[in-house]
Coordinates of N, CA and C and ligand atoms in Angstrom, one line a residue:
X1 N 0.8 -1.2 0.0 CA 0.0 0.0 0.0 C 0.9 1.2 0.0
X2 N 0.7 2.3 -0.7 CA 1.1 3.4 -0.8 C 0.2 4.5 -0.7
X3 N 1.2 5.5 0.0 CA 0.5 6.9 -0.1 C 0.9 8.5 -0.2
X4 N 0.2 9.5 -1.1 CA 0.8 10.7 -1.3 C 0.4 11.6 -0.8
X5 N 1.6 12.7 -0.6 CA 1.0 13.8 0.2 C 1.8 14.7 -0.7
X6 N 1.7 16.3 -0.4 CA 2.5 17.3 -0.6 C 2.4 18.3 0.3
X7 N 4.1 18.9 0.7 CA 4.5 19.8 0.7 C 5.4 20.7 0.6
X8 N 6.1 22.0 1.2 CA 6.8 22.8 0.4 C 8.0 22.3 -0.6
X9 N 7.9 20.9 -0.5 CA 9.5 20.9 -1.3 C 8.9 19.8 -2.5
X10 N 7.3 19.7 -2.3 CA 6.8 19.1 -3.6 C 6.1 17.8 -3.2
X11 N 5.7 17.0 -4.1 CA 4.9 15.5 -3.9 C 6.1 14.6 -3.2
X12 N 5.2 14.1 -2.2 CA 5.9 13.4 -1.2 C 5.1 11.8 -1.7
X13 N 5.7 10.6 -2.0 CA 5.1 8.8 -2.1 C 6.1 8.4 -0.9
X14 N 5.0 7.8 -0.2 CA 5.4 6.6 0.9 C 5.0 5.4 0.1
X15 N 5.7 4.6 0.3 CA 5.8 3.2 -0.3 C 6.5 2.5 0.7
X16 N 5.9 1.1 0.3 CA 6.9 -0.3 0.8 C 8.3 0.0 -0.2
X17 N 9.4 -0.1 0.7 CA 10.9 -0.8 0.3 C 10.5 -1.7 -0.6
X18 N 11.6 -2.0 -1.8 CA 11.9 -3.1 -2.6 C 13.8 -3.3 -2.4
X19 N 13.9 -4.5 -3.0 CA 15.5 -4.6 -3.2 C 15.9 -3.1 -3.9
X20 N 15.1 -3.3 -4.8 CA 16.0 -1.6 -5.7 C 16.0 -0.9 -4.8
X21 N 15.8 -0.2 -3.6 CA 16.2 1.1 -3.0 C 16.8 0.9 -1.9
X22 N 17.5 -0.8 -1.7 CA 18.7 -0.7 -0.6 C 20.0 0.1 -1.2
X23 N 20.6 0.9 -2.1 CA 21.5 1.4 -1.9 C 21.4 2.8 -1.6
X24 N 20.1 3.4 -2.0 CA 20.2 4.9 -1.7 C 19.1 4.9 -0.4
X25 N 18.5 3.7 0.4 CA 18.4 3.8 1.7 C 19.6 4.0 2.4
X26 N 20.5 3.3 1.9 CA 21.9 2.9 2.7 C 22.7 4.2 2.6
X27 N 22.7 4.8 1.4 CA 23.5 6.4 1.0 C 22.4 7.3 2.2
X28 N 21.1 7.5 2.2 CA 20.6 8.4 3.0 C 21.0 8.2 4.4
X29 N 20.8 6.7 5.1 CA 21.2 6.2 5.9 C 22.8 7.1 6.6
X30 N 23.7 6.6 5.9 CA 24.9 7.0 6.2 C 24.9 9.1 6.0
X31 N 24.1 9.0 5.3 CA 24.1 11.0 5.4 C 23.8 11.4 6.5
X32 N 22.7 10.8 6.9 CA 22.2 11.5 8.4 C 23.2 11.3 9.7
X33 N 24.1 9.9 9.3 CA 25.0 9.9 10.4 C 25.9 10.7 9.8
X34 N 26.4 10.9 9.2 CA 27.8 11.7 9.0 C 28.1 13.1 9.2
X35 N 26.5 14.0 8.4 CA 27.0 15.1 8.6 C 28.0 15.8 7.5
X36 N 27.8 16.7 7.8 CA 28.7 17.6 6.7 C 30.2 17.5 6.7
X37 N 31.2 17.6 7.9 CA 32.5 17.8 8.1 C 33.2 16.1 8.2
X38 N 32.2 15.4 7.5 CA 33.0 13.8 8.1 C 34.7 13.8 6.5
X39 N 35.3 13.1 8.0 CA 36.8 12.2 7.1 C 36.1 11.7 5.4
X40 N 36.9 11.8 4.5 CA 36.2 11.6 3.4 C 36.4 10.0 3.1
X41 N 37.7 9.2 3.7 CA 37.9 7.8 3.5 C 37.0 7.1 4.5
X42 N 36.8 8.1 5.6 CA 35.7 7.3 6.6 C 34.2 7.4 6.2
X43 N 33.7 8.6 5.4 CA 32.5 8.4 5.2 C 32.5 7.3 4.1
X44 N 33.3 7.3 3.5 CA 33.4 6.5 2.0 C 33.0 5.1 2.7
X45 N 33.6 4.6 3.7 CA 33.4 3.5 4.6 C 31.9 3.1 4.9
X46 N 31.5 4.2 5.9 CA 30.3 4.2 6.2 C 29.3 4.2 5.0
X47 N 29.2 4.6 3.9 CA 28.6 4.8 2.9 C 28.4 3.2 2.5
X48 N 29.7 2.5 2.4 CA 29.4 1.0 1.6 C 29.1 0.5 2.7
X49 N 29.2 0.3 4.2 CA 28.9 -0.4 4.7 C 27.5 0.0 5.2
X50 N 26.8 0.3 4.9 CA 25.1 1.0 5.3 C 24.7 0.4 4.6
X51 N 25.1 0.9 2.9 CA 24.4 0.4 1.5 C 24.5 -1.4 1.6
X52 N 25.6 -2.1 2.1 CA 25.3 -3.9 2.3 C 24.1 -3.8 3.3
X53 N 24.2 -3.3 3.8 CA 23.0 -3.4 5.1 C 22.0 -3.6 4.8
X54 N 21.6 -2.3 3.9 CA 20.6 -1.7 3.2 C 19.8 -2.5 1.9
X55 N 21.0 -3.1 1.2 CA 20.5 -3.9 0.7 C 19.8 -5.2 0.5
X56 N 20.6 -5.7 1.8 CA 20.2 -7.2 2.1 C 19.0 -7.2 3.4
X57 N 18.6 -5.8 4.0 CA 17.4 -6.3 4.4 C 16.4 -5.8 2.9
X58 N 16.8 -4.3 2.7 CA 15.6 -4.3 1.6 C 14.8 -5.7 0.6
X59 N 16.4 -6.4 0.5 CA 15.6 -7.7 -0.5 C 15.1 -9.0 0.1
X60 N 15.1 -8.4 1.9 CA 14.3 -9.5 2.7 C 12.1 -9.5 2.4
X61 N 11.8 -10.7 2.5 CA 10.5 -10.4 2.2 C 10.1 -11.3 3.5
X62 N 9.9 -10.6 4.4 CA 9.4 -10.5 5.9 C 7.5 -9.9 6.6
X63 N 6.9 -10.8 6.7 CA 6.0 -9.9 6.8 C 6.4 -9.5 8.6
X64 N 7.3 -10.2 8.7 CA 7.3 -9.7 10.2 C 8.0 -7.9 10.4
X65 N 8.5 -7.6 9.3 CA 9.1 -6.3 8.8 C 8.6 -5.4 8.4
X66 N 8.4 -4.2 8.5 CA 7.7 -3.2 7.3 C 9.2 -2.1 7.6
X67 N 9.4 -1.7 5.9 CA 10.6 -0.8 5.4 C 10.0 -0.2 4.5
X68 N 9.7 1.1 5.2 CA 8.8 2.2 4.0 C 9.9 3.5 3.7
X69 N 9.3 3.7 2.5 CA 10.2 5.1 2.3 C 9.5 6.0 1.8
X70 N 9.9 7.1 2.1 CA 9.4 8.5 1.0 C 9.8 8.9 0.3
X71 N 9.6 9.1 -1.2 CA 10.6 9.5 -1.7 C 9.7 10.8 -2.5
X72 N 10.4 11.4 -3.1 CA 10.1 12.2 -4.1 C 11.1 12.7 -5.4
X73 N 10.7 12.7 -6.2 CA 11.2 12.9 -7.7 C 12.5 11.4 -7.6
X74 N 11.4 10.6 -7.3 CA 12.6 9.3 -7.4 C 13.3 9.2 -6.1
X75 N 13.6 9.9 -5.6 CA 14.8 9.9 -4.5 C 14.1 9.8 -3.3
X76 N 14.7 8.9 -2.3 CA 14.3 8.5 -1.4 C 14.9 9.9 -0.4
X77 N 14.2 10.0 0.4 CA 13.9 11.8 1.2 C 13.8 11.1 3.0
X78 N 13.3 9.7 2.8 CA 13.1 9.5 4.0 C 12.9 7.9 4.6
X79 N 13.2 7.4 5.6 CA 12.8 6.1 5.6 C 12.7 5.7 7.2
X80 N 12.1 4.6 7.3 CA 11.6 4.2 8.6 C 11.5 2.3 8.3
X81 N 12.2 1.7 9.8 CA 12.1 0.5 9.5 C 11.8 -0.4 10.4
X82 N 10.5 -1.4 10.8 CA 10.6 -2.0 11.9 C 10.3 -3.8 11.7
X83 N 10.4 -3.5 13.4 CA 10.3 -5.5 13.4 C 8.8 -5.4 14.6
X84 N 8.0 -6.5 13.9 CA 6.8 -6.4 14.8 C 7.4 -8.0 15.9
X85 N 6.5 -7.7 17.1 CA 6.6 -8.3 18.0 C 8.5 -9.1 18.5
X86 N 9.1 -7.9 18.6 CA 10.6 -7.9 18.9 C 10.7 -8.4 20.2
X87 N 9.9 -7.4 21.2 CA 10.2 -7.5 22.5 C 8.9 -8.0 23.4
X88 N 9.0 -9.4 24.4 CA 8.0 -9.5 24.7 C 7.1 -9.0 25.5
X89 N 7.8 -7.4 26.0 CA 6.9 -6.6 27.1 C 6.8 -5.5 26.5
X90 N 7.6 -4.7 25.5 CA 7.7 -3.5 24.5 C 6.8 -3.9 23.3
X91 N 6.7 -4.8 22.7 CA 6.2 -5.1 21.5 C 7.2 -5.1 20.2
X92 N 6.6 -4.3 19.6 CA 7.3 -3.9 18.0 C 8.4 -2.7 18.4
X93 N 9.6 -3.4 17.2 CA 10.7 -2.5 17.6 C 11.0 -0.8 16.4
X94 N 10.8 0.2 16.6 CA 11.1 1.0 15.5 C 12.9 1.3 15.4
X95 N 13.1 0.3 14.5 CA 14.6 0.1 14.8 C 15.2 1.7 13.6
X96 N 14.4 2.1 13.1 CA 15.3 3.7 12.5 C 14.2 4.3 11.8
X97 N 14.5 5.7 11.7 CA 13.7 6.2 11.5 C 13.9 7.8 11.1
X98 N 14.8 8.0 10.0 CA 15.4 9.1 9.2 C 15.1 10.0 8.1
X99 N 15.2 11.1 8.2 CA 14.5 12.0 7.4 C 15.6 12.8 6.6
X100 N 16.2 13.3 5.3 CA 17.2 13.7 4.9 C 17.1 15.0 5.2
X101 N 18.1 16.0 5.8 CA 17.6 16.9 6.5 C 17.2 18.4 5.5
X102 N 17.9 18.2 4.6 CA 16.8 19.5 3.6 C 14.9 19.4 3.3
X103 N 14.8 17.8 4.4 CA 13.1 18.0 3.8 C 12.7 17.2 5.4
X104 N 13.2 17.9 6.3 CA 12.7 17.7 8.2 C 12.1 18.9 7.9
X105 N 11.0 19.1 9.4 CA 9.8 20.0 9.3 C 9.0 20.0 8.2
X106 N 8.6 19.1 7.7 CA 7.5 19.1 6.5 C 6.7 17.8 6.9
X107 N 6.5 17.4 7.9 CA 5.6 16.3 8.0 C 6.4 15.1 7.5
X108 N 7.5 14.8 7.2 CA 7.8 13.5 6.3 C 8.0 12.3 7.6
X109 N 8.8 12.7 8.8 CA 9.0 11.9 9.7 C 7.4 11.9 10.4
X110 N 6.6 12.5 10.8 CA 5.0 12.3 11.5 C 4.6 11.2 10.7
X111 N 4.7 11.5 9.1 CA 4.3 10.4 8.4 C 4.6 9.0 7.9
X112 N 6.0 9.2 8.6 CA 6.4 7.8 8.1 C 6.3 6.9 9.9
X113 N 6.4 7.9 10.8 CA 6.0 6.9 12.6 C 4.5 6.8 11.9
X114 N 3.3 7.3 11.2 CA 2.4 7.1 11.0 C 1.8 5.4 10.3
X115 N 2.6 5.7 9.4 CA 2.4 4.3 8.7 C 3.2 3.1 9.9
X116 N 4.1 3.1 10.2 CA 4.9 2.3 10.8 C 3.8 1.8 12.0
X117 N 3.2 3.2 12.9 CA 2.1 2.6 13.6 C 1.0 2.0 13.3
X118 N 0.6 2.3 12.0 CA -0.6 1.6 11.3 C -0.6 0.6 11.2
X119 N 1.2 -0.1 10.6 CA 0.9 -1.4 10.9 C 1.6 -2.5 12.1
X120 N 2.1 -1.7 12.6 CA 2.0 -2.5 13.8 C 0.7 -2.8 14.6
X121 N -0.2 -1.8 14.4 CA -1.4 -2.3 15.2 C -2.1 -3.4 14.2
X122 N -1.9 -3.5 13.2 CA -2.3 -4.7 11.7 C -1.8 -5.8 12.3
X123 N -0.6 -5.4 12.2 CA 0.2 -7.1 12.8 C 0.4 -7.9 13.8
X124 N 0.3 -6.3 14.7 CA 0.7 -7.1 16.2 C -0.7 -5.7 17.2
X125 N -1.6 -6.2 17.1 CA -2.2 -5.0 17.6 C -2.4 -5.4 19.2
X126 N -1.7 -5.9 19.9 CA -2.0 -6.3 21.2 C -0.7 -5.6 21.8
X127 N 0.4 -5.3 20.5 CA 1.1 -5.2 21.2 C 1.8 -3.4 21.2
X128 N 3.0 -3.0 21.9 CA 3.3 -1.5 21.9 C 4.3 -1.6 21.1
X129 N 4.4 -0.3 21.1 CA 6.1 0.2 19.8 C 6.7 0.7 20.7
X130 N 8.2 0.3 20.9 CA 9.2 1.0 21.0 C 10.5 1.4 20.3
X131 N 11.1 2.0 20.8 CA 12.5 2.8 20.3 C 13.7 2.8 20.8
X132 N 14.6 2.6 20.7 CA 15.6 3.0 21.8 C 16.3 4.3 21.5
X133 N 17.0 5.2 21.8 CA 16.9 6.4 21.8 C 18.8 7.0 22.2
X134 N 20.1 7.7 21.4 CA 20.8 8.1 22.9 C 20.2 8.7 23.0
X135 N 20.9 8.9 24.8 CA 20.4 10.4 25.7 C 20.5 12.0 25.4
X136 N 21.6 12.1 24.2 CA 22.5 13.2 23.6 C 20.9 13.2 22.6
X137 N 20.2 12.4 21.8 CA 19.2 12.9 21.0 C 18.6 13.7 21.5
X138 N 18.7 15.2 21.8 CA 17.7 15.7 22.4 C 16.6 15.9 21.4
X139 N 16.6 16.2 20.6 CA 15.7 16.7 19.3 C 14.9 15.4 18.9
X140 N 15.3 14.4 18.7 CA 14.6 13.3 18.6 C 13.9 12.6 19.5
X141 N 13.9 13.1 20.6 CA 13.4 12.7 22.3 C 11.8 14.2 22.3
X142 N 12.4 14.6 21.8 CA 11.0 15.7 21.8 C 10.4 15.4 20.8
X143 N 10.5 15.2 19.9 CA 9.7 14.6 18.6 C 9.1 13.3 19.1
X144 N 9.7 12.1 19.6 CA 8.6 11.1 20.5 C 7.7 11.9 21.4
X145 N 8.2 12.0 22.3 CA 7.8 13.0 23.4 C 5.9 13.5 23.0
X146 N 6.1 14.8 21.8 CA 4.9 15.3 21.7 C 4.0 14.4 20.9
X147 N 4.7 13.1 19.9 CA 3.7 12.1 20.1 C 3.5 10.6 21.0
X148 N 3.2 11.6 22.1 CA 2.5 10.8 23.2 C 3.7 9.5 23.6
X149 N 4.7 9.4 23.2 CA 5.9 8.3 23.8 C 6.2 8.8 25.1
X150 N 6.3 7.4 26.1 CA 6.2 8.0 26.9 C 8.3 7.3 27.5
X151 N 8.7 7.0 28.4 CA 9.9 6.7 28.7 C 9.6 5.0 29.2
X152 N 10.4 4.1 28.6 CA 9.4 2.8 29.1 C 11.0 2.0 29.7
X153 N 10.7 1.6 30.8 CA 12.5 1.1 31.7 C 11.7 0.1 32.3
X154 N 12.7 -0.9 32.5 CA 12.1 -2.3 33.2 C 13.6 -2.2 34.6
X155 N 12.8 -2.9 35.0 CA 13.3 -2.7 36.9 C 14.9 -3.2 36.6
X156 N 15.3 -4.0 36.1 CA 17.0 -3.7 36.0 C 17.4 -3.1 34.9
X157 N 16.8 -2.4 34.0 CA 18.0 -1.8 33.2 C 18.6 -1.1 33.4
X158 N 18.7 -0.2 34.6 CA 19.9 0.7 34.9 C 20.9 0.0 35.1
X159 N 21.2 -1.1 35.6 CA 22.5 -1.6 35.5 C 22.8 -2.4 34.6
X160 N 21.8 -2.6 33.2 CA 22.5 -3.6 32.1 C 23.2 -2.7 31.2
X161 N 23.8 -3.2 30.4 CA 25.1 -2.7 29.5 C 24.3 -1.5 28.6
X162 N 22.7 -1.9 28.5 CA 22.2 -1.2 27.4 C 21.4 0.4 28.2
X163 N 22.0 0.2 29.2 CA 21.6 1.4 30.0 C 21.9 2.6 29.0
X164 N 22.6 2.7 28.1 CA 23.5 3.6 27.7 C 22.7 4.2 26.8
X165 N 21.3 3.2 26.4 CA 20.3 3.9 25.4 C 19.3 3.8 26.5
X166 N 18.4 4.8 25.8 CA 17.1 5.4 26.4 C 15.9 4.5 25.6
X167 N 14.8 3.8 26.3 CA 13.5 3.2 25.8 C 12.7 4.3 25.6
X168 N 11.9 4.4 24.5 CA 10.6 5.0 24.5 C 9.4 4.4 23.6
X169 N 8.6 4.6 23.6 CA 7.3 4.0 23.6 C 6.2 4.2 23.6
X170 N 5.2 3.1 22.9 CA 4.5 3.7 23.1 C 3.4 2.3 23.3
X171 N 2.3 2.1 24.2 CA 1.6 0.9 24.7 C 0.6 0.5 23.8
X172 N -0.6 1.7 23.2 CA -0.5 1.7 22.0 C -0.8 2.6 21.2
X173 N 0.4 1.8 20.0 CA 0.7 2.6 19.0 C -0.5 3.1 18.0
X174 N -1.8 2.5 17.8 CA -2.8 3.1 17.5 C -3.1 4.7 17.8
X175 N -2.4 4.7 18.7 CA -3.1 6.4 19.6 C -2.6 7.3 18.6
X176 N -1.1 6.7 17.8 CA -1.1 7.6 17.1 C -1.4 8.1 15.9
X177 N -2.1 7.0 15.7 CA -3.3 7.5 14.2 C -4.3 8.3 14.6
X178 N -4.7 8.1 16.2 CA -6.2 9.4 16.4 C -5.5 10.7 16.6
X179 N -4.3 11.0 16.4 CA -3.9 12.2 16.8 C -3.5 12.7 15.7
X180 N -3.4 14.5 15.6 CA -2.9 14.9 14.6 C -1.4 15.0 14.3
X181 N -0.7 14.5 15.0 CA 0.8 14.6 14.7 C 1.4 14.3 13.5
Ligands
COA1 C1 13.5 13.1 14.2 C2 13.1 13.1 12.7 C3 12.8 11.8 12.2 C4 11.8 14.0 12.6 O1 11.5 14.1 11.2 P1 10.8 15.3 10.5 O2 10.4 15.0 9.1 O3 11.6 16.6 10.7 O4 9.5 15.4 11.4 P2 8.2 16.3 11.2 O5 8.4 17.3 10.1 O6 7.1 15.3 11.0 O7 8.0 17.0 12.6 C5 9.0 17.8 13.1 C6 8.4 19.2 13.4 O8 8.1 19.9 12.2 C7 6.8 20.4 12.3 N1 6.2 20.4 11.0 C8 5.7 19.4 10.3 N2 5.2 19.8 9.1 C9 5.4 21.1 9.1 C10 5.2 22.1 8.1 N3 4.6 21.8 6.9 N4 5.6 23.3 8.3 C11 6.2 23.7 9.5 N5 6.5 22.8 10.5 C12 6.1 21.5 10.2 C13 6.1 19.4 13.2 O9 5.0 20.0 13.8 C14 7.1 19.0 14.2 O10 7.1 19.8 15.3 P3 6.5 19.2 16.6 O11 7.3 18.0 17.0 O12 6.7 20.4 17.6 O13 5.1 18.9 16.3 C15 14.2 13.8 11.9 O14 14.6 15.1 12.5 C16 15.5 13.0 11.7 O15 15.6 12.2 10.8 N6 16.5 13.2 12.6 C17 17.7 12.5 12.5 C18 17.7 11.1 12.8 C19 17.1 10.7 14.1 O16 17.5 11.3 15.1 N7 16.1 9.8 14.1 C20 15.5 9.4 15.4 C21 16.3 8.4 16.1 S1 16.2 6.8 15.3

């Protein structure tokens, strides 16, 4: 299933991932980590090793998976990727969730946690979405935040290894289709 929207930077398509678009998930992928001032033999690095990533899940066919992207004028602008029923007290995992940053603030990221929620409540509707999060994200901790994620910690993780990331959440992920976010 696919769907269009637009704005200021033009027609926005959300679609299901195919094999064809693990290499320029994997290029958008590695943009958003890098940043503008990265080492040029290290981004070069990062670049091919995202794009194998990228590719070999895109040409996974998982219904336990959904890998959507946005793209516009061909080019993928955005993408979002999860695993339904990951965790057995969290639920479905939103393992990424990236927006290329010349087209953030336009709704592309609301709408791609949008779909991602839609079908996890399809697939797994009994169960919640989570995230893991660093602590340094502050900007992406307020973007959960105002949709309704709330901070989700189980009685020992402060002292397991993975303390290091932040859980967020949400119990259910339906709530955020009734909202306008
Ligand atoms: C976090 C992230 C996914 C958000 O994506 P985004 O496309 O900028 O998100 P949206 O545009 O939907 O929402 C961002 C803000 O822009 C606002 N906005 C949306 N459409 C808008 C429009 N047409 N005009 C003006 N503002 C708008 C939203 O209201 C929102 O503000 P709010 O949170 O106060 O409601 C994106 O910043 C990103 O990719 N960050 C880097 C990667 C990352 O940190 N990912 C999360 C961890 S995995």
């Amino acid at each position: 299933m696919s769907k269009a929207s637009t704005s200021k930077g033009g027609a926005i398509l959300y679609r299901e991932a195919s094999a064809a678009d693990g290499a320029a998930i994997g290029l958008l992928h590695a943009q958003c980590w890098l940043g503008e001032a990265a080492d040029k033999a290290l981004a070069r690095t990062i670049v091919s090793e995202r794009q194998a990533l990228w590719r070999e899940r895109s040409a996974r066919t998982d219904p336990a998976t959904r890998l959507v992207v946005a793209e516009s004028g061909g080019e993928p602008i955005g993408f979002a990727c999860a695993y339904a029923r990951r965790d057995p007290q969290f639920g479905s995992l939103l393992d990424n969730l990236h927006v290329a940053k010349a087209w953030q603030t336009q709704g592309v990221g609301s709408a791609l946690l949008r779909d991602i929620a839609g079908w996890s409540a399809a697939v797994a509707p009994d169960d919640g979405l989570y995230l893991w999060l660093l602590p340094t994200n502050r900007a992406a901790r307020a973007f959960y935040l105002r949709r309704g994620a709330g901070a989700l910690i189980t009685a020992n993780e402060h002292a397991a290894a993975r303390a290091a990331m932040l859980r967020f959440g949400w119990r259910r992920p339906a709530s955020l289709l009734a909202g306008q976010h």
